[in-house]
mmCIF file of C-alpha atoms in Angstrom:
data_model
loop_
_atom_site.group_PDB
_atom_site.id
_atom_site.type_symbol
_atom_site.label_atom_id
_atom_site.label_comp_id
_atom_site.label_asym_id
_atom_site.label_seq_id
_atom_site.Cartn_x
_atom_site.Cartn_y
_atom_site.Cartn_z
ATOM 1 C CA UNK A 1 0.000 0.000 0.000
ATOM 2 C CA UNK A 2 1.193 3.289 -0.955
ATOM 3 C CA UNK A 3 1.020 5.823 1.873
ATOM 4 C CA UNK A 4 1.292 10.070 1.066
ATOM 5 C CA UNK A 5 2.590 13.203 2.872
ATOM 6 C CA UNK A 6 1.847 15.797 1.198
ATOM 7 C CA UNK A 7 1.794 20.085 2.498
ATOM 8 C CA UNK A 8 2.018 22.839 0.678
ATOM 9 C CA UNK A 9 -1.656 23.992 -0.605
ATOM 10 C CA UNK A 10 -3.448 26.976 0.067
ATOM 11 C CA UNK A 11 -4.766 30.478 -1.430
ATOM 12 C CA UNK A 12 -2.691 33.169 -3.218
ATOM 13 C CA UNK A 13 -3.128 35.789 -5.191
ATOM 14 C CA UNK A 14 -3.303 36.001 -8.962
ATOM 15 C CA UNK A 15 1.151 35.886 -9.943
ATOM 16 C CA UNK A 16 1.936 34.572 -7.049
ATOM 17 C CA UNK A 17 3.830 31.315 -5.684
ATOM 18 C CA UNK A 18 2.981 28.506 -4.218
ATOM 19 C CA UNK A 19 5.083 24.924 -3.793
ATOM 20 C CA UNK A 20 3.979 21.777 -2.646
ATOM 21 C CA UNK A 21 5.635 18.279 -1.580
ATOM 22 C CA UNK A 22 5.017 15.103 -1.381
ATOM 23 C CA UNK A 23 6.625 12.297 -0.029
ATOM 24 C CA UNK A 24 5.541 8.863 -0.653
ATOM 25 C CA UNK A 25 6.073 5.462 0.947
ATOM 26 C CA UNK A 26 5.549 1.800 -0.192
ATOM 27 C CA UNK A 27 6.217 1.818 -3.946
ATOM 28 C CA UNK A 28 7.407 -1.312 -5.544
ATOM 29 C CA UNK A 29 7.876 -0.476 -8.856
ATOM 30 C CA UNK A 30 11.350 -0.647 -9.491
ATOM 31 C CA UNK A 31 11.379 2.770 -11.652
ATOM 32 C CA UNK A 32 7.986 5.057 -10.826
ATOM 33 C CA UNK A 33 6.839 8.337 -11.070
ATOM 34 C CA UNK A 34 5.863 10.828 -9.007
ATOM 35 C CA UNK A 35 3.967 13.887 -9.556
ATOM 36 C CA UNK A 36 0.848 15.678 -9.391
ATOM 37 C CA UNK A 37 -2.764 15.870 -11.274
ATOM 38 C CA UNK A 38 -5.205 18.180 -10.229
ATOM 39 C CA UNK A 39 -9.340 18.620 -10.859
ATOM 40 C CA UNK A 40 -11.635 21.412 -10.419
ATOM 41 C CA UNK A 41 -15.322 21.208 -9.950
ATOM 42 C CA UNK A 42 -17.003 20.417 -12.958
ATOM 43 C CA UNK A 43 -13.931 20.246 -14.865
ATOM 44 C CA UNK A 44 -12.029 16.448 -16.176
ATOM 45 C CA UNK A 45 -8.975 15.379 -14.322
ATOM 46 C CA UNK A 46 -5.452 16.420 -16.091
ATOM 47 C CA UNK A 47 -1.741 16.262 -15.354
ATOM 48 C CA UNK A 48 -0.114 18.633 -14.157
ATOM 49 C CA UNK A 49 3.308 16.987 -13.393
ATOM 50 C CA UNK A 50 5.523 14.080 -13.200
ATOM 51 C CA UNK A 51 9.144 13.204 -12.316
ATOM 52 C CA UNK A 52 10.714 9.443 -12.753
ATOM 53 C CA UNK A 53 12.573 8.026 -10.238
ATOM 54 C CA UNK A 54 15.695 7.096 -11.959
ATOM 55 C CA UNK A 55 16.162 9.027 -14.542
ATOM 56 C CA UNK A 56 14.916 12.402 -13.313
ATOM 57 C CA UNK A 57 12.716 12.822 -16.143
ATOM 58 C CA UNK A 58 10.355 15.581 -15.955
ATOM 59 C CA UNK A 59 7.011 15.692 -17.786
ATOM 60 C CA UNK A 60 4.674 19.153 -17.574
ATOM 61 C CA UNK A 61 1.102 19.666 -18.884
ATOM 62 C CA UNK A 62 0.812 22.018 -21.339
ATOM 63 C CA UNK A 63 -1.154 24.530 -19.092
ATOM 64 C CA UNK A 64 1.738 24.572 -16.431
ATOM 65 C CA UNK A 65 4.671 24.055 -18.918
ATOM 66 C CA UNK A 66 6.996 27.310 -18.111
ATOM 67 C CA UNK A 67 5.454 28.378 -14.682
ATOM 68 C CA UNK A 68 5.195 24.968 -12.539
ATOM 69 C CA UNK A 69 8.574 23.006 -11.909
ATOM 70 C CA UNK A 70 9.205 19.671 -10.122
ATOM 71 C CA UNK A 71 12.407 18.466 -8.545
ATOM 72 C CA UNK A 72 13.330 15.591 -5.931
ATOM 73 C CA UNK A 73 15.087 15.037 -3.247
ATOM 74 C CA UNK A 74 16.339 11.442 -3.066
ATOM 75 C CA UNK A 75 17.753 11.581 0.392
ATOM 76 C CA UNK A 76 13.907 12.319 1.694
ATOM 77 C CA UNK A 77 12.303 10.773 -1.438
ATOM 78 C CA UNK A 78 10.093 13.958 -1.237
ATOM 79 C CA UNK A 79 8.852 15.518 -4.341
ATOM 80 C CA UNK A 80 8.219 18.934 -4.683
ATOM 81 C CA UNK A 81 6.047 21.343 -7.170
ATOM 82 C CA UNK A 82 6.956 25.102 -7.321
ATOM 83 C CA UNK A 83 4.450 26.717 -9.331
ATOM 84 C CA UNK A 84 4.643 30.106 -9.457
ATOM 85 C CA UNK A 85 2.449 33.124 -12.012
ATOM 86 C CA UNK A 86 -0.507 30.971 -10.503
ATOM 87 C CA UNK A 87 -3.945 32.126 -12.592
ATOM 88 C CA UNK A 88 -7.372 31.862 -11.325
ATOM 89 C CA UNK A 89 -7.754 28.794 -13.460
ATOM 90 C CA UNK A 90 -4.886 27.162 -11.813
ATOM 91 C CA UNK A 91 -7.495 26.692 -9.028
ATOM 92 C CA UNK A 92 -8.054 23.143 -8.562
ATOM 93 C CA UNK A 93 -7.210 20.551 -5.945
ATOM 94 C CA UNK A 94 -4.069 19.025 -6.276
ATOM 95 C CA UNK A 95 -3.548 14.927 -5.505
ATOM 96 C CA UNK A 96 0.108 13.624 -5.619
ATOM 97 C CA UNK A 97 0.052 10.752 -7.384
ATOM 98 C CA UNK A 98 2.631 7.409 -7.793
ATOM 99 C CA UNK A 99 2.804 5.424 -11.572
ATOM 100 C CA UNK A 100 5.365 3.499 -13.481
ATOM 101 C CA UNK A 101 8.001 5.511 -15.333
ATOM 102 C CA UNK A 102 5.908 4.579 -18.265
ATOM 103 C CA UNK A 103 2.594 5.738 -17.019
ATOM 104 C CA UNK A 104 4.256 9.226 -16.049
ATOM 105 C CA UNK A 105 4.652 10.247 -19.649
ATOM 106 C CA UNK A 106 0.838 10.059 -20.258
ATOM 107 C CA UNK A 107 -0.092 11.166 -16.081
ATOM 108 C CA UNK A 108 -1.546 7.647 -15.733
ATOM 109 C CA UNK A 109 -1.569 7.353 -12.270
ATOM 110 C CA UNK A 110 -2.124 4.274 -10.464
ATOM 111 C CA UNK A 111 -2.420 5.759 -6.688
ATOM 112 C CA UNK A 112 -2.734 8.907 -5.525
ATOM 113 C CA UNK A 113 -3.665 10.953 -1.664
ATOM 114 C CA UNK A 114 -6.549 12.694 -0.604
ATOM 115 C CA UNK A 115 -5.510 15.988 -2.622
ATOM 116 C CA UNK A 116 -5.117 19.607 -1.393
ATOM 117 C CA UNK A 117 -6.858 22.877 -2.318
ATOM 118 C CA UNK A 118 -5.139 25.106 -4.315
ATOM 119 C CA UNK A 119 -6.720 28.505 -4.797
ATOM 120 C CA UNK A 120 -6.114 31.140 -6.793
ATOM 121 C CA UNK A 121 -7.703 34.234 -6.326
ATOM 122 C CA UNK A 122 -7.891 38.322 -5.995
#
Protein backbone atom coordinates (compact mmCIF):
# COMPACT_ATOMS: atom_id res chain seq x y z
CA UNK A 1 0.00 0.00 0.00
CA UNK A 2 1.19 3.29 -0.96
CA UNK A 3 1.02 5.82 1.87
CA UNK A 4 1.29 10.07 1.07
CA UNK A 5 2.59 13.20 2.87
CA UNK A 6 1.85 15.80 1.20
CA UNK A 7 1.79 20.08 2.50
CA UNK A 8 2.02 22.84 0.68
CA UNK A 9 -1.66 23.99 -0.60
CA UNK A 10 -3.45 26.98 0.07
CA UNK A 11 -4.77 30.48 -1.43
CA UNK A 12 -2.69 33.17 -3.22
CA UNK A 13 -3.13 35.79 -5.19
CA UNK A 14 -3.30 36.00 -8.96
CA UNK A 15 1.15 35.89 -9.94
CA UNK A 16 1.94 34.57 -7.05
CA UNK A 17 3.83 31.32 -5.68
CA UNK A 18 2.98 28.51 -4.22
CA UNK A 19 5.08 24.92 -3.79
CA UNK A 20 3.98 21.78 -2.65
CA UNK A 21 5.64 18.28 -1.58
CA UNK A 22 5.02 15.10 -1.38
CA UNK A 23 6.63 12.30 -0.03
CA UNK A 24 5.54 8.86 -0.65
CA UNK A 25 6.07 5.46 0.95
CA UNK A 26 5.55 1.80 -0.19
CA UNK A 27 6.22 1.82 -3.95
CA UNK A 28 7.41 -1.31 -5.54
CA UNK A 29 7.88 -0.48 -8.86
CA UNK A 30 11.35 -0.65 -9.49
CA UNK A 31 11.38 2.77 -11.65
CA UNK A 32 7.99 5.06 -10.83
CA UNK A 33 6.84 8.34 -11.07
CA UNK A 34 5.86 10.83 -9.01
CA UNK A 35 3.97 13.89 -9.56
CA UNK A 36 0.85 15.68 -9.39
CA UNK A 37 -2.76 15.87 -11.27
CA UNK A 38 -5.21 18.18 -10.23
CA UNK A 39 -9.34 18.62 -10.86
CA UNK A 40 -11.63 21.41 -10.42
CA UNK A 41 -15.32 21.21 -9.95
CA UNK A 42 -17.00 20.42 -12.96
CA UNK A 43 -13.93 20.25 -14.86
CA UNK A 44 -12.03 16.45 -16.18
CA UNK A 45 -8.98 15.38 -14.32
CA UNK A 46 -5.45 16.42 -16.09
CA UNK A 47 -1.74 16.26 -15.35
CA UNK A 48 -0.11 18.63 -14.16
CA UNK A 49 3.31 16.99 -13.39
CA UNK A 50 5.52 14.08 -13.20
CA UNK A 51 9.14 13.20 -12.32
CA UNK A 52 10.71 9.44 -12.75
CA UNK A 53 12.57 8.03 -10.24
CA UNK A 54 15.70 7.10 -11.96
CA UNK A 55 16.16 9.03 -14.54
CA UNK A 56 14.92 12.40 -13.31
CA UNK A 57 12.72 12.82 -16.14
CA UNK A 58 10.35 15.58 -15.95
CA UNK A 59 7.01 15.69 -17.79
CA UNK A 60 4.67 19.15 -17.57
CA UNK A 61 1.10 19.67 -18.88
CA UNK A 62 0.81 22.02 -21.34
CA UNK A 63 -1.15 24.53 -19.09
CA UNK A 64 1.74 24.57 -16.43
CA UNK A 65 4.67 24.06 -18.92
CA UNK A 66 7.00 27.31 -18.11
CA UNK A 67 5.45 28.38 -14.68
CA UNK A 68 5.19 24.97 -12.54
CA UNK A 69 8.57 23.01 -11.91
CA UNK A 70 9.20 19.67 -10.12
CA UNK A 71 12.41 18.47 -8.54
CA UNK A 72 13.33 15.59 -5.93
CA UNK A 73 15.09 15.04 -3.25
CA UNK A 74 16.34 11.44 -3.07
CA UNK A 75 17.75 11.58 0.39
CA UNK A 76 13.91 12.32 1.69
CA UNK A 77 12.30 10.77 -1.44
CA UNK A 78 10.09 13.96 -1.24
CA UNK A 79 8.85 15.52 -4.34
CA UNK A 80 8.22 18.93 -4.68
CA UNK A 81 6.05 21.34 -7.17
CA UNK A 82 6.96 25.10 -7.32
CA UNK A 83 4.45 26.72 -9.33
CA UNK A 84 4.64 30.11 -9.46
CA UNK A 85 2.45 33.12 -12.01
CA UNK A 86 -0.51 30.97 -10.50
CA UNK A 87 -3.94 32.13 -12.59
CA UNK A 88 -7.37 31.86 -11.32
CA UNK A 89 -7.75 28.79 -13.46
CA UNK A 90 -4.89 27.16 -11.81
CA UNK A 91 -7.50 26.69 -9.03
CA UNK A 92 -8.05 23.14 -8.56
CA UNK A 93 -7.21 20.55 -5.95
CA UNK A 94 -4.07 19.03 -6.28
CA UNK A 95 -3.55 14.93 -5.50
CA UNK A 96 0.11 13.62 -5.62
CA UNK A 97 0.05 10.75 -7.38
CA UNK A 98 2.63 7.41 -7.79
CA UNK A 99 2.80 5.42 -11.57
CA UNK A 100 5.36 3.50 -13.48
CA UNK A 101 8.00 5.51 -15.33
CA UNK A 102 5.91 4.58 -18.26
CA UNK A 103 2.59 5.74 -17.02
CA UNK A 104 4.26 9.23 -16.05
CA UNK A 105 4.65 10.25 -19.65
CA UNK A 106 0.84 10.06 -20.26
CA UNK A 107 -0.09 11.17 -16.08
CA UNK A 108 -1.55 7.65 -15.73
CA UNK A 109 -1.57 7.35 -12.27
CA UNK A 110 -2.12 4.27 -10.46
CA UNK A 111 -2.42 5.76 -6.69
CA UNK A 112 -2.73 8.91 -5.53
CA UNK A 113 -3.67 10.95 -1.66
CA UNK A 114 -6.55 12.69 -0.60
CA UNK A 115 -5.51 15.99 -2.62
CA UNK A 116 -5.12 19.61 -1.39
CA UNK A 117 -6.86 22.88 -2.32
CA UNK A 118 -5.14 25.11 -4.31
CA UNK A 119 -6.72 28.50 -4.80
CA UNK A 120 -6.11 31.14 -6.79
CA UNK A 121 -7.70 34.23 -6.33
CA UNK A 122 -7.89 38.32 -6.00
Amino acid sequence: EVHFVESGGGSVQPGGSLRLSCAASGVTFDDYGIGWFRQAPGKEREGVSCITSESGKRYYGSSVDGRFKISSDSATNTVYLQMNSLRPEDTAVYYCAVTTYIGCTFFSFDYWDQGTQVTVSS
